């Protein structure tokens, strides 16, 4: 019995079939496996604007394999456009709306299979979270990465434009050069071309087995992306026929494979947040502490923007994620027997894949960084943990002791940074921007980019209970938990306090005695969230700690 039979088959379903026929579907189409397509296309997000065309190729593949595609839509927020104003409060919370939407549509209309069509950060995990609740055969197919821009003989992207703002304020470039960066940095459709949050989660989805090889790296404008969409359509029908469900694919072994790829690629800190949320929905026992265990065993073999010179098109030319997995397979972490959406094992996908450029994907004995790209730091400032992209930190400041300059909002910190009040040796503390306190856990790309653009990224640290864009680099530590509004130590820091960060020892400490911290805690009074109405009012009350993936309870 097909899952869709409950809405199509039998005499009593004549009214249901009549409504399908009002949509234009024939009896023949309704006799086939019904494949839902969750498409997040819109006219705002560059990573999603071309999904209107790609979905037609996907539908063609479904028809070729004997299925019937049925498309519906979800929302999608553009982080870059939402950055630095009210809009960013809604970015992470939109993940939960997307998860609820996929769950709702795939439950109200019992499809036999499901294809998820995202591109950018939050939309990918949101769709996966919703699909995990329904647990039917599912495949994720993304829109692919943007091509890098070209300016003055070098490859550039969104990060260089954000940093250009800081450079302009510091007098390093003029307005004409900033305009030139603006006009060339984002030249095509697709998710921004560095190893930012969107491309990170799309790449590790290949290692997780929930997307086809090439999903993370084939550039959005390439015809090979269109061909991959047709293959994805054929693959989802195969999954339905074999009765392979999403929870058969996303297992603990699959999560470990994803984190291993994450560490070797040097991915965004946001992957930690989203993988924890995915594990919660899948019922997988995997915590924030497990990331360091894998980071200890997997070196960072890549140097993509914003840390290094390469972009996703370079990863694709170098062999892609499967070539990287074949290389790190020698370390014994990858479980090659994990099933994937190809219907075969992960090992069958990567075992014959070679690396074509040893600088884009370095050999194991010559990594860019001896450990994984990400690290979890703990200490009295972050008892539940905090996250840093350690491969993006200059070696000279892996141990850093600085003086706190405290701000209760991102906006206040930006005012100080743009006024050039932040000096070498400072630790910029941005708090009350966590999941509940923001509310929404805003990304802090504007302040980190301004600091880098002003040339302070090797002499200034930034810590926050908010989060960062994947375009962030430098000594930037986010996801500090517990957050300020829920009594975390970050809410007790005062201007002039000494903060000690030791990346190698994975430690972040406020240099105060336990007695002084207890005294300050007794005098502390919680603040109201910055937004106390509408969806974010509900979100603020229900959201959990970032150390648990900022899921809703």
Coordinates of C-alpha atoms in Angstrom, one line a residue:
X1 CA 0.0 0.0 0.0
X2 CA 1.3 3.4 -1.0
X3 CA 1.2 6.2 1.7
X4 CA -0.7 8.4 -0.8
X5 CA -3.5 5.8 -1.1
X6 CA -5.3 7.2 2.0
X7 CA -6.0 10.4 0.0
X8 CA -6.5 8.9 -3.5
X9 CA -7.6 5.2 -3.5
X10 CA -11.1 3.9 -3.1
X11 CA -14.7 4.8 -3.9
X12 CA -14.8 7.1 -0.8
X13 CA -11.9 9.1 -2.2
X14 CA -13.8 10.3 -5.3
X15 CA -14.1 13.8 -3.8
X16 CA -10.4 13.8 -3.2
X17 CA -9.6 12.7 -6.7
X18 CA -11.9 15.4 -8.0
X19 CA -9.9 18.1 -6.3
X20 CA -6.7 16.6 -7.7
X21 CA -8.2 16.7 -11.1
X22 CA -9.2 20.3 -10.6
X23 CA -5.4 20.9 -10.3
X24 CA -5.0 19.2 -13.7
X25 CA -3.8 15.8 -12.7
X26 CA -4.9 12.7 -14.6
X27 CA -5.9 9.3 -13.4
X28 CA -2.6 8.0 -14.7
X29 CA -0.6 10.5 -12.8
X30 CA -2.6 9.8 -9.6
X31 CA -1.8 6.0 -10.0
X32 CA 1.9 6.7 -9.7
X33 CA 4.0 7.5 -6.6
X34 CA 3.2 11.0 -5.5
X35 CA 6.4 13.0 -4.8
X36 CA 6.0 16.2 -2.8
X37 CA 8.5 19.0 -3.7
X38 CA 9.2 21.6 -1.0
X39 CA 10.5 24.5 -3.0
X40 CA 11.9 27.6 -1.3
X41 CA 12.1 29.7 -4.5
X42 CA 11.5 33.4 -4.2
X43 CA 12.6 36.7 -5.8
X44 CA 14.8 37.9 -2.9
X45 CA 17.5 35.3 -2.2
X46 CA 20.2 34.8 -4.9
X47 CA 20.5 31.2 -3.8
X48 CA 16.8 30.6 -4.4
X49 CA 15.9 32.8 -7.4
X50 CA 16.8 30.1 -9.9
X51 CA 15.0 27.3 -8.2
X52 CA 11.9 28.2 -10.3
X53 CA 13.9 26.8 -13.3
X54 CA 15.7 24.0 -11.5
X55 CA 12.4 22.5 -10.2
X56 CA 11.3 21.9 -13.8
X57 CA 14.3 19.7 -14.3
X58 CA 13.6 17.9 -11.0
X59 CA 10.0 17.3 -12.1
X60 CA 11.2 15.9 -15.4
X61 CA 13.4 13.4 -13.6
X62 CA 10.5 12.3 -11.4
X63 CA 8.3 11.9 -14.5
X64 CA 11.0 9.9 -16.3
X65 CA 11.2 7.5 -13.3
X66 CA 7.4 7.0 -13.2
X67 CA 6.5 9.3 -10.4
X68 CA 4.2 12.4 -10.2
X69 CA 5.7 15.6 -8.8
X70 CA 3.6 17.9 -6.6
X71 CA 5.2 21.2 -5.7
X72 CA 4.6 23.4 -2.7
X73 CA 6.5 26.3 -1.2
X74 CA 8.2 27.5 2.0
X75 CA 9.7 30.8 3.0
X76 CA 13.4 31.8 2.8
X77 CA 15.2 34.7 4.5
X78 CA 18.3 36.1 2.9
X79 CA 20.8 36.5 5.8
X80 CA 23.0 39.1 3.9
X81 CA 20.0 41.3 3.1
X82 CA 18.6 40.9 6.6
X83 CA 22.0 41.6 8.2
X84 CA 22.4 44.5 10.6
X85 CA 18.8 45.5 11.2
X86 CA 15.5 44.1 12.5
X87 CA 15.4 41.5 9.8
X88 CA 18.2 39.4 11.3
X89 CA 16.1 38.7 14.4
X90 CA 13.9 36.6 12.1
X91 CA 16.6 34.6 10.3
X92 CA 17.3 31.7 12.7
X93 CA 13.6 31.6 13.9
X94 CA 12.5 31.1 10.3
X95 CA 14.1 27.6 10.5
X96 CA 11.3 26.5 12.8
X97 CA 8.6 27.9 10.5
X98 CA 10.1 26.0 7.6
X99 CA 10.3 22.8 9.6
X100 CA 6.7 23.2 10.6
X101 CA 5.7 24.0 7.0
X102 CA 7.3 20.8 5.6
X103 CA 5.9 18.7 8.4
X104 CA 2.4 20.2 7.9
X105 CA 2.3 19.9 4.1
X106 CA 3.7 16.3 4.0
X107 CA 1.3 15.2 6.8
X108 CA -1.8 16.9 5.5
X109 CA -1.1 15.5 2.0
X110 CA 0.5 12.1 2.5
X111 CA 3.1 12.0 -0.2
X112 CA 4.9 8.8 -1.0
X113 CA 8.2 10.6 -1.2
X114 CA 9.6 14.1 -0.6
X115 CA 12.3 16.3 -2.3
X116 CA 13.6 19.3 -0.4
X117 CA 14.7 22.2 -2.5
X118 CA 16.6 24.7 -0.4
X119 CA 19.9 26.6 -1.0
X120 CA 20.8 28.8 2.0
X121 CA 21.5 28.4 5.7
X122 CA 18.4 27.7 7.9
X123 CA 16.3 26.6 5.0
X124 CA 18.4 23.4 4.6
X125 CA 18.2 22.3 8.2
X126 CA 14.6 23.6 8.6
X127 CA 13.5 21.3 5.7
X128 CA 15.4 18.4 7.1
X129 CA 13.9 18.8 10.5
X130 CA 10.4 18.8 9.2
X131 CA 11.1 15.8 7.0
X132 CA 12.5 13.9 9.9
X133 CA 9.3 14.3 11.8
X134 CA 7.3 12.8 8.9
X135 CA 9.9 10.1 8.1
X136 CA 9.2 9.2 4.5
X137 CA 11.6 8.6 1.6
X138 CA 13.3 12.0 1.3
X139 CA 16.1 13.5 -0.8
X140 CA 17.6 17.0 -0.5
X141 CA 18.6 18.9 -3.7
X142 CA 19.9 22.4 -3.3
X143 CA 20.4 25.3 -5.7
X144 CA 24.2 25.2 -5.7
X145 CA 26.9 27.8 -5.0
X146 CA 27.4 31.1 -6.7
X147 CA 30.5 31.7 -8.8
X148 CA 33.1 33.9 -7.3
X149 CA 33.3 37.5 -8.4
X150 CA 36.4 39.0 -10.1
X151 CA 37.9 42.3 -9.1
X152 CA 41.4 43.7 -9.8
X153 CA 42.7 40.3 -10.9
X154 CA 41.5 38.4 -7.8
X155 CA 38.5 36.2 -6.9
X156 CA 36.2 38.0 -4.4
X157 CA 32.8 37.3 -2.8
X158 CA 30.4 38.8 -0.2
X159 CA 33.0 38.7 2.6
X160 CA 35.2 41.2 0.8
X161 CA 32.3 43.6 0.4
X162 CA 31.4 43.5 4.1
X163 CA 35.1 43.9 5.0
X164 CA 35.3 46.7 2.4
X165 CA 32.9 48.7 4.6
X166 CA 35.4 48.6 7.4
X167 CA 38.3 49.4 5.1
X168 CA 36.4 52.5 3.8
X169 CA 35.7 53.7 7.3
X170 CA 39.4 53.2 8.2
X171 CA 40.4 55.2 5.1
X172 CA 42.1 52.2 3.4
X173 CA 39.9 52.4 0.3
X174 CA 37.7 55.1 -1.3
X175 CA 34.0 55.0 -2.1
X176 CA 34.7 54.2 -5.7
X177 CA 36.6 51.0 -4.8
X178 CA 33.8 50.0 -2.4
X179 CA 31.3 50.5 -5.2
X180 CA 33.4 48.3 -7.5
X181 CA 33.5 45.6 -4.9
X182 CA 29.7 45.9 -4.6
X183 CA 29.2 45.5 -8.3
X184 CA 31.4 42.5 -8.8
X185 CA 31.3 40.4 -5.6
X186 CA 28.1 38.5 -6.2
X187 CA 28.0 37.9 -10.0
X188 CA 25.5 35.0 -10.4
X189 CA 22.6 33.2 -8.8
X190 CA 23.5 30.7 -6.1
X191 CA 24.5 30.6 -2.4
X192 CA 27.4 32.9 -1.7
X193 CA 30.6 31.4 -3.2
X194 CA 32.8 30.9 0.0
X195 CA 32.5 28.2 2.6
X196 CA 29.8 30.1 4.4
X197 CA 26.9 28.6 6.2
X198 CA 24.8 27.7 3.2
X199 CA 27.6 26.0 1.3
X200 CA 28.8 24.3 4.5
X201 CA 25.5 22.6 5.2
X202 CA 25.0 21.7 1.5
X203 CA 28.4 20.1 1.3
X204 CA 28.1 18.1 4.5
X205 CA 24.7 16.9 3.4
X206 CA 26.6 14.8 0.8
X207 CA 28.6 13.2 3.6
X208 CA 25.3 12.7 5.6
X209 CA 24.0 10.8 2.6
X210 CA 20.8 12.9 2.2
X211 CA 21.9 14.5 -1.1
X212 CA 23.5 13.3 -4.3
X213 CA 27.3 13.6 -4.9
X214 CA 28.0 17.1 -6.3
X215 CA 25.0 18.7 -4.5
X216 CA 27.3 20.9 -2.4
X217 CA 29.9 22.0 -5.0
X218 CA 28.4 22.1 -8.6
X219 CA 27.9 25.9 -9.3
X220 CA 24.4 27.1 -9.6
X221 CA 24.6 28.4 -13.2
X222 CA 26.2 25.2 -14.6
X223 CA 24.2 22.9 -16.8
X224 CA 25.5 20.0 -14.7
X225 CA 23.4 21.3 -11.9
X226 CA 20.3 20.9 -14.1
X227 CA 21.4 17.4 -15.0
X228 CA 21.8 16.6 -11.3
X229 CA 18.3 17.9 -10.7
X230 CA 17.0 15.3 -13.2
X231 CA 19.0 12.6 -11.5
X232 CA 17.6 13.7 -8.1
X233 CA 14.1 13.3 -9.5
X234 CA 14.8 9.8 -10.6
X235 CA 16.6 8.9 -7.3
X236 CA 13.6 9.9 -5.1
X237 CA 11.3 7.5 -7.0
X238 CA 13.9 4.8 -6.5
X239 CA 13.9 5.5 -2.8
X240 CA 10.2 5.2 -2.7
X241 CA 10.3 1.9 -4.5
X242 CA 12.9 0.6 -2.1
X243 CA 11.1 2.0 0.9
X244 CA 14.2 3.8 2.2
X245 CA 13.1 6.6 4.6
X246 CA 15.0 9.6 5.8
X247 CA 15.7 8.1 9.2
X248 CA 17.3 5.1 7.5
X249 CA 19.8 7.6 6.0
X250 CA 20.3 10.2 8.8
X251 CA 21.7 8.0 11.6
X252 CA 24.4 8.6 14.1
X253 CA 27.0 7.2 11.7
X254 CA 25.7 9.7 9.1
X255 CA 26.0 12.6 11.5
X256 CA 29.6 11.5 12.4
X257 CA 30.4 11.4 8.6
X258 CA 28.9 14.9 8.2
X259 CA 31.0 16.3 11.1
X260 CA 34.1 14.7 9.8
X261 CA 33.6 16.4 6.4
X262 CA 32.8 19.6 8.2
X263 CA 36.1 19.6 10.1
X264 CA 38.1 18.7 6.9
X265 CA 36.4 21.4 4.9
X266 CA 36.7 24.2 7.5
X267 CA 32.9 24.9 7.5
X268 CA 30.8 27.6 9.2
X269 CA 30.1 27.6 13.0
X270 CA 26.4 27.5 12.1
X271 CA 26.7 23.8 11.1
X272 CA 27.1 22.9 14.8
X273 CA 23.8 24.7 15.7
X274 CA 21.9 23.0 12.8
X275 CA 23.4 19.5 13.2
X276 CA 22.4 19.5 16.9
X277 CA 18.9 20.5 15.9
X278 CA 18.7 17.8 13.3
X279 CA 19.9 15.2 15.8
X280 CA 17.1 16.3 18.2
X281 CA 14.5 15.7 15.5
X282 CA 16.0 12.4 14.5
X283 CA 16.3 11.1 18.1
X284 CA 20.1 10.7 17.7
X285 CA 22.3 10.9 20.8
X286 CA 24.9 13.5 19.8
X287 CA 25.9 16.5 21.8
X288 CA 28.0 19.6 21.5
X289 CA 30.8 17.8 23.3
X290 CA 31.1 15.3 20.5
X291 CA 32.4 17.8 18.0
X292 CA 35.8 18.2 19.7
X293 CA 36.3 14.4 19.7
X294 CA 36.0 14.4 15.9
X295 CA 38.0 17.6 15.5
X296 CA 40.9 15.9 17.3
X297 CA 41.0 13.3 14.6
X298 CA 40.4 15.2 11.4
X299 CA 42.7 18.0 10.1
X300 CA 41.4 20.9 8.1
X301 CA 42.5 20.2 4.6
X302 CA 40.9 23.2 2.9
X303 CA 41.2 27.0 2.9
X304 CA 38.1 28.5 1.4
X305 CA 36.9 32.1 1.7
X306 CA 36.7 33.8 4.1
X307 CA 39.8 32.2 5.6
X308 CA 41.6 31.4 2.3
X309 CA 41.6 32.1 -1.4
X310 CA 39.5 29.3 -2.7
X311 CA 35.7 29.1 -3.5
X312 CA 33.2 26.3 -4.1
X313 CA 33.9 26.2 -7.8
X314 CA 37.5 25.3 -6.9
X315 CA 36.2 22.5 -4.7
X316 CA 34.1 21.2 -7.6
X317 CA 37.1 21.3 -9.9
X318 CA 39.3 19.5 -7.3
X319 CA 37.0 16.5 -7.1
X320 CA 34.3 17.7 -4.7
X321 CA 33.1 16.4 -1.4
X322 CA 33.4 12.7 -2.5
X323 CA 37.1 13.2 -3.3
X324 CA 37.6 14.8 0.1
X325 CA 35.8 11.9 1.8
X326 CA 38.0 9.4 0.0
X327 CA 41.1 11.2 1.3
X328 CA 40.0 11.4 4.9
X329 CA 38.6 7.8 4.8
X330 CA 42.2 6.7 5.7
X331 CA 41.8 8.2 9.2
X332 CA 39.2 5.6 10.1
X333 CA 36.4 8.0 11.1
X334 CA 34.1 7.7 8.1
X335 CA 31.5 4.9 8.1
X336 CA 31.4 4.0 4.4
X337 CA 28.5 1.5 5.0
X338 CA 26.0 4.3 5.7
X339 CA 23.1 4.2 3.2
X340 CA 22.6 7.2 1.0
X341 CA 19.9 8.7 -1.3
X342 CA 21.6 6.9 -4.2
X343 CA 20.3 3.7 -2.7
X344 CA 23.9 2.6 -2.3
X345 CA 26.5 3.1 0.4
X346 CA 28.5 6.2 1.0
X347 CA 31.7 4.2 0.2
X348 CA 30.3 3.3 -3.2
X349 CA 30.1 7.0 -4.0
X350 CA 33.5 8.1 -2.9
X351 CA 35.8 5.1 -3.3
X352 CA 36.9 5.9 -6.9
X353 CA 37.0 9.7 -6.5
X354 CA 40.4 11.3 -6.8
X355 CA 41.6 14.7 -5.7
X356 CA 42.7 16.8 -8.7
X357 CA 44.2 19.7 -6.9
X358 CA 46.3 19.1 -3.7
X359 CA 46.2 22.8 -2.7
X360 CA 42.4 23.0 -2.7
X361 CA 42.2 19.6 -0.8
X362 CA 45.5 19.1 0.8
X363 CA 47.1 15.7 1.6
X364 CA 46.7 14.4 5.1
X365 CA 50.3 15.0 5.9
X366 CA 50.2 18.7 4.8
X367 CA 47.0 20.2 6.2
X368 CA 46.1 23.8 6.5
X369 CA 45.4 23.3 10.2
X370 CA 46.4 20.2 12.3
X371 CA 42.9 19.8 13.8
X372 CA 39.4 20.3 12.5
X373 CA 38.2 23.7 11.3
X374 CA 35.8 24.1 14.3
X375 CA 36.3 23.9 18.0
X376 CA 34.1 24.0 21.1
X377 CA 35.5 26.3 23.9
X378 CA 34.4 26.0 27.5
X379 CA 35.1 27.8 30.8
X380 CA 33.4 30.0 33.3
X381 CA 32.3 32.3 30.5
X382 CA 30.7 29.5 28.6
X383 CA 30.0 26.5 30.9
X384 CA 27.7 24.9 28.2
X385 CA 30.1 25.7 25.4
X386 CA 30.9 28.2 22.7
X387 CA 32.1 27.8 19.1
X388 CA 35.0 29.2 17.1
X389 CA 36.3 28.6 13.5
X390 CA 39.8 27.9 14.8
X391 CA 41.3 27.4 11.3
X392 CA 40.4 31.1 10.7
X393 CA 42.4 32.4 13.6
X394 CA 45.9 33.7 13.1
X395 CA 48.5 31.6 15.0
X396 CA 49.7 34.7 16.8
X397 CA 46.5 35.0 18.8
X398 CA 45.5 31.5 19.5
X399 CA 46.2 32.5 23.1
X400 CA 44.7 35.9 23.8
X401 CA 44.3 38.0 26.9
X402 CA 42.4 41.2 26.5
X403 CA 40.2 43.9 28.1
X404 CA 36.5 43.6 27.8
X405 CA 34.4 46.3 26.1
X406 CA 30.8 45.4 26.7
X407 CA 27.8 46.1 24.6
X408 CA 24.2 44.9 25.1
X409 CA 23.4 44.9 21.4
X410 CA 25.1 44.4 18.0
X411 CA 24.1 48.0 17.1
X412 CA 25.9 49.5 20.1
X413 CA 29.0 47.6 19.2
X414 CA 28.9 48.7 15.6
X415 CA 28.6 52.4 16.7
X416 CA 31.8 51.9 18.7
X417 CA 33.6 50.0 16.0
X418 CA 32.7 52.5 13.3
X419 CA 33.8 55.4 15.6
X420 CA 37.1 53.6 15.9
X421 CA 36.8 53.2 19.7
X422 CA 38.0 49.6 19.6
X423 CA 41.7 49.2 19.9
X424 CA 44.3 46.4 19.8
X425 CA 44.0 44.3 22.9
X426 CA 40.3 44.7 23.3
X427 CA 37.7 41.9 23.6
X428 CA 34.4 43.1 22.2
X429 CA 31.6 41.5 24.2
X430 CA 28.2 41.5 22.5
X431 CA 25.4 40.1 24.6
X432 CA 21.7 39.8 24.9
X433 CA 21.7 38.6 21.3
X434 CA 21.2 34.9 22.0
X435 CA 18.3 32.8 20.9
X436 CA 16.0 34.1 23.7
X437 CA 17.6 37.4 24.3
X438 CA 17.9 38.7 20.8
X439 CA 15.5 37.2 20.3
X440 CA 16.6 35.1 17.3
X441 CA 20.4 34.8 17.8
X442 CA 21.4 37.3 15.1
X443 CA 24.5 36.8 13.0
X444 CA 27.4 39.2 13.7
X445 CA 29.0 39.5 10.3
X446 CA 28.9 43.4 10.3
X447 CA 31.0 43.9 13.5
X448 CA 33.5 41.0 12.7
X449 CA 33.9 42.2 9.1
X450 CA 34.4 45.8 10.2
X451 CA 37.1 44.7 12.6
X452 CA 38.8 42.7 9.9
X453 CA 38.4 45.5 7.3
X454 CA 40.1 47.9 9.8
X455 CA 43.1 45.5 10.1
X456 CA 42.3 44.6 13.7
X457 CA 41.5 40.9 13.2
X458 CA 44.9 39.9 14.6
X459 CA 44.7 42.1 17.7
X460 CA 41.0 42.2 18.7
X461 CA 38.7 39.4 19.9
X462 CA 34.9 39.3 19.7
X463 CA 32.7 37.1 21.8
X464 CA 28.9 36.9 21.8
X465 CA 25.9 34.8 22.8
X466 CA 24.7 35.5 19.2
X467 CA 26.2 33.7 16.2
X468 CA 28.3 34.4 13.1
X469 CA 27.9 34.2 9.4
X470 CA 30.1 31.7 7.7
X471 CA 31.8 34.7 6.2
X472 CA 33.3 35.6 9.6
X473 CA 37.0 35.1 10.3
X474 CA 39.4 36.0 13.1
X475 CA 39.2 35.5 16.9
X476 CA 35.4 35.4 16.9
X477 CA 33.7 33.2 19.4
X478 CA 29.9 32.8 19.3
X479 CA 27.1 30.7 20.7
X480 CA 28.2 31.4 24.3
X481 CA 25.9 29.4 26.5
X482 CA 24.1 30.0 28.7
X483 CA 23.2 33.3 27.1
X484 CA 23.0 36.6 29.0
X485 CA 19.2 36.8 29.3
X486 CA 19.1 33.4 31.0
X487 CA 21.8 34.2 33.6
X488 CA 24.9 33.2 31.7
X489 CA 28.2 34.6 32.9
X490 CA 28.5 36.7 29.8
X491 CA 25.8 38.9 31.3
X492 CA 28.0 39.6 34.3
X493 CA 31.0 41.0 32.4
X494 CA 31.9 44.6 33.0
X495 CA 34.1 47.1 31.0
X496 CA 37.7 46.6 31.9
X497 CA 37.4 42.9 33.0
X498 CA 40.2 40.7 31.8
X499 CA 39.1 37.8 29.4
X500 CA 41.5 35.0 28.6
X501 CA 41.0 32.9 25.5
X502 CA 43.1 29.8 24.8
X503 CA 42.1 28.2 21.5
X504 CA 44.5 25.3 21.8
X505 CA 43.3 24.4 25.3
X506 CA 39.7 25.1 24.2
X507 CA 39.2 27.5 27.1
X508 CA 37.4 30.8 27.5
X509 CA 37.6 32.4 31.0
X510 CA 36.5 35.6 32.7
X511 CA 39.5 36.4 35.0
X512 CA 37.5 36.8 38.2
X513 CA 37.2 34.7 41.3
X514 CA 34.2 32.4 41.8
X515 CA 33.2 34.6 44.7
X516 CA 33.1 37.8 42.6
X517 CA 31.1 36.0 39.9
X518 CA 28.6 34.8 42.6
X519 CA 28.4 38.4 44.0
X520 CA 27.7 39.8 40.5
X521 CA 25.1 37.1 39.9
X522 CA 23.3 38.0 43.1
X523 CA 23.0 41.6 41.9
X524 CA 22.1 40.7 38.3
X525 CA 18.6 41.5 37.0
X526 CA 17.4 40.0 33.7
X527 CA 16.5 42.3 30.8
X528 CA 13.5 42.0 28.5
X529 CA 14.0 40.6 25.1
X530 CA 14.4 43.3 22.4
X531 CA 11.2 42.2 20.7
X532 CA 8.1 41.4 22.8
X533 CA 5.4 40.9 20.3
X534 CA 4.3 38.6 17.5
X535 CA 6.2 35.4 16.5
X536 CA 9.4 36.4 18.2
X537 CA 7.6 36.8 21.6
X538 CA 6.5 33.1 21.3
X539 CA 9.9 32.1 20.0
X540 CA 11.8 33.8 22.9
X541 CA 9.7 31.8 25.5
X542 CA 10.1 28.4 23.8
X543 CA 13.6 28.4 22.4
X544 CA 16.3 26.3 24.1
X545 CA 20.0 27.0 24.5
X546 CA 22.3 27.2 21.5
X547 CA 24.2 24.3 23.1
X548 CA 21.1 22.2 22.2
X549 CA 20.7 23.6 18.7
X550 CA 18.3 26.4 19.7
X551 CA 15.3 24.1 19.0
X552 CA 11.8 24.9 20.3
X553 CA 10.2 23.2 23.3

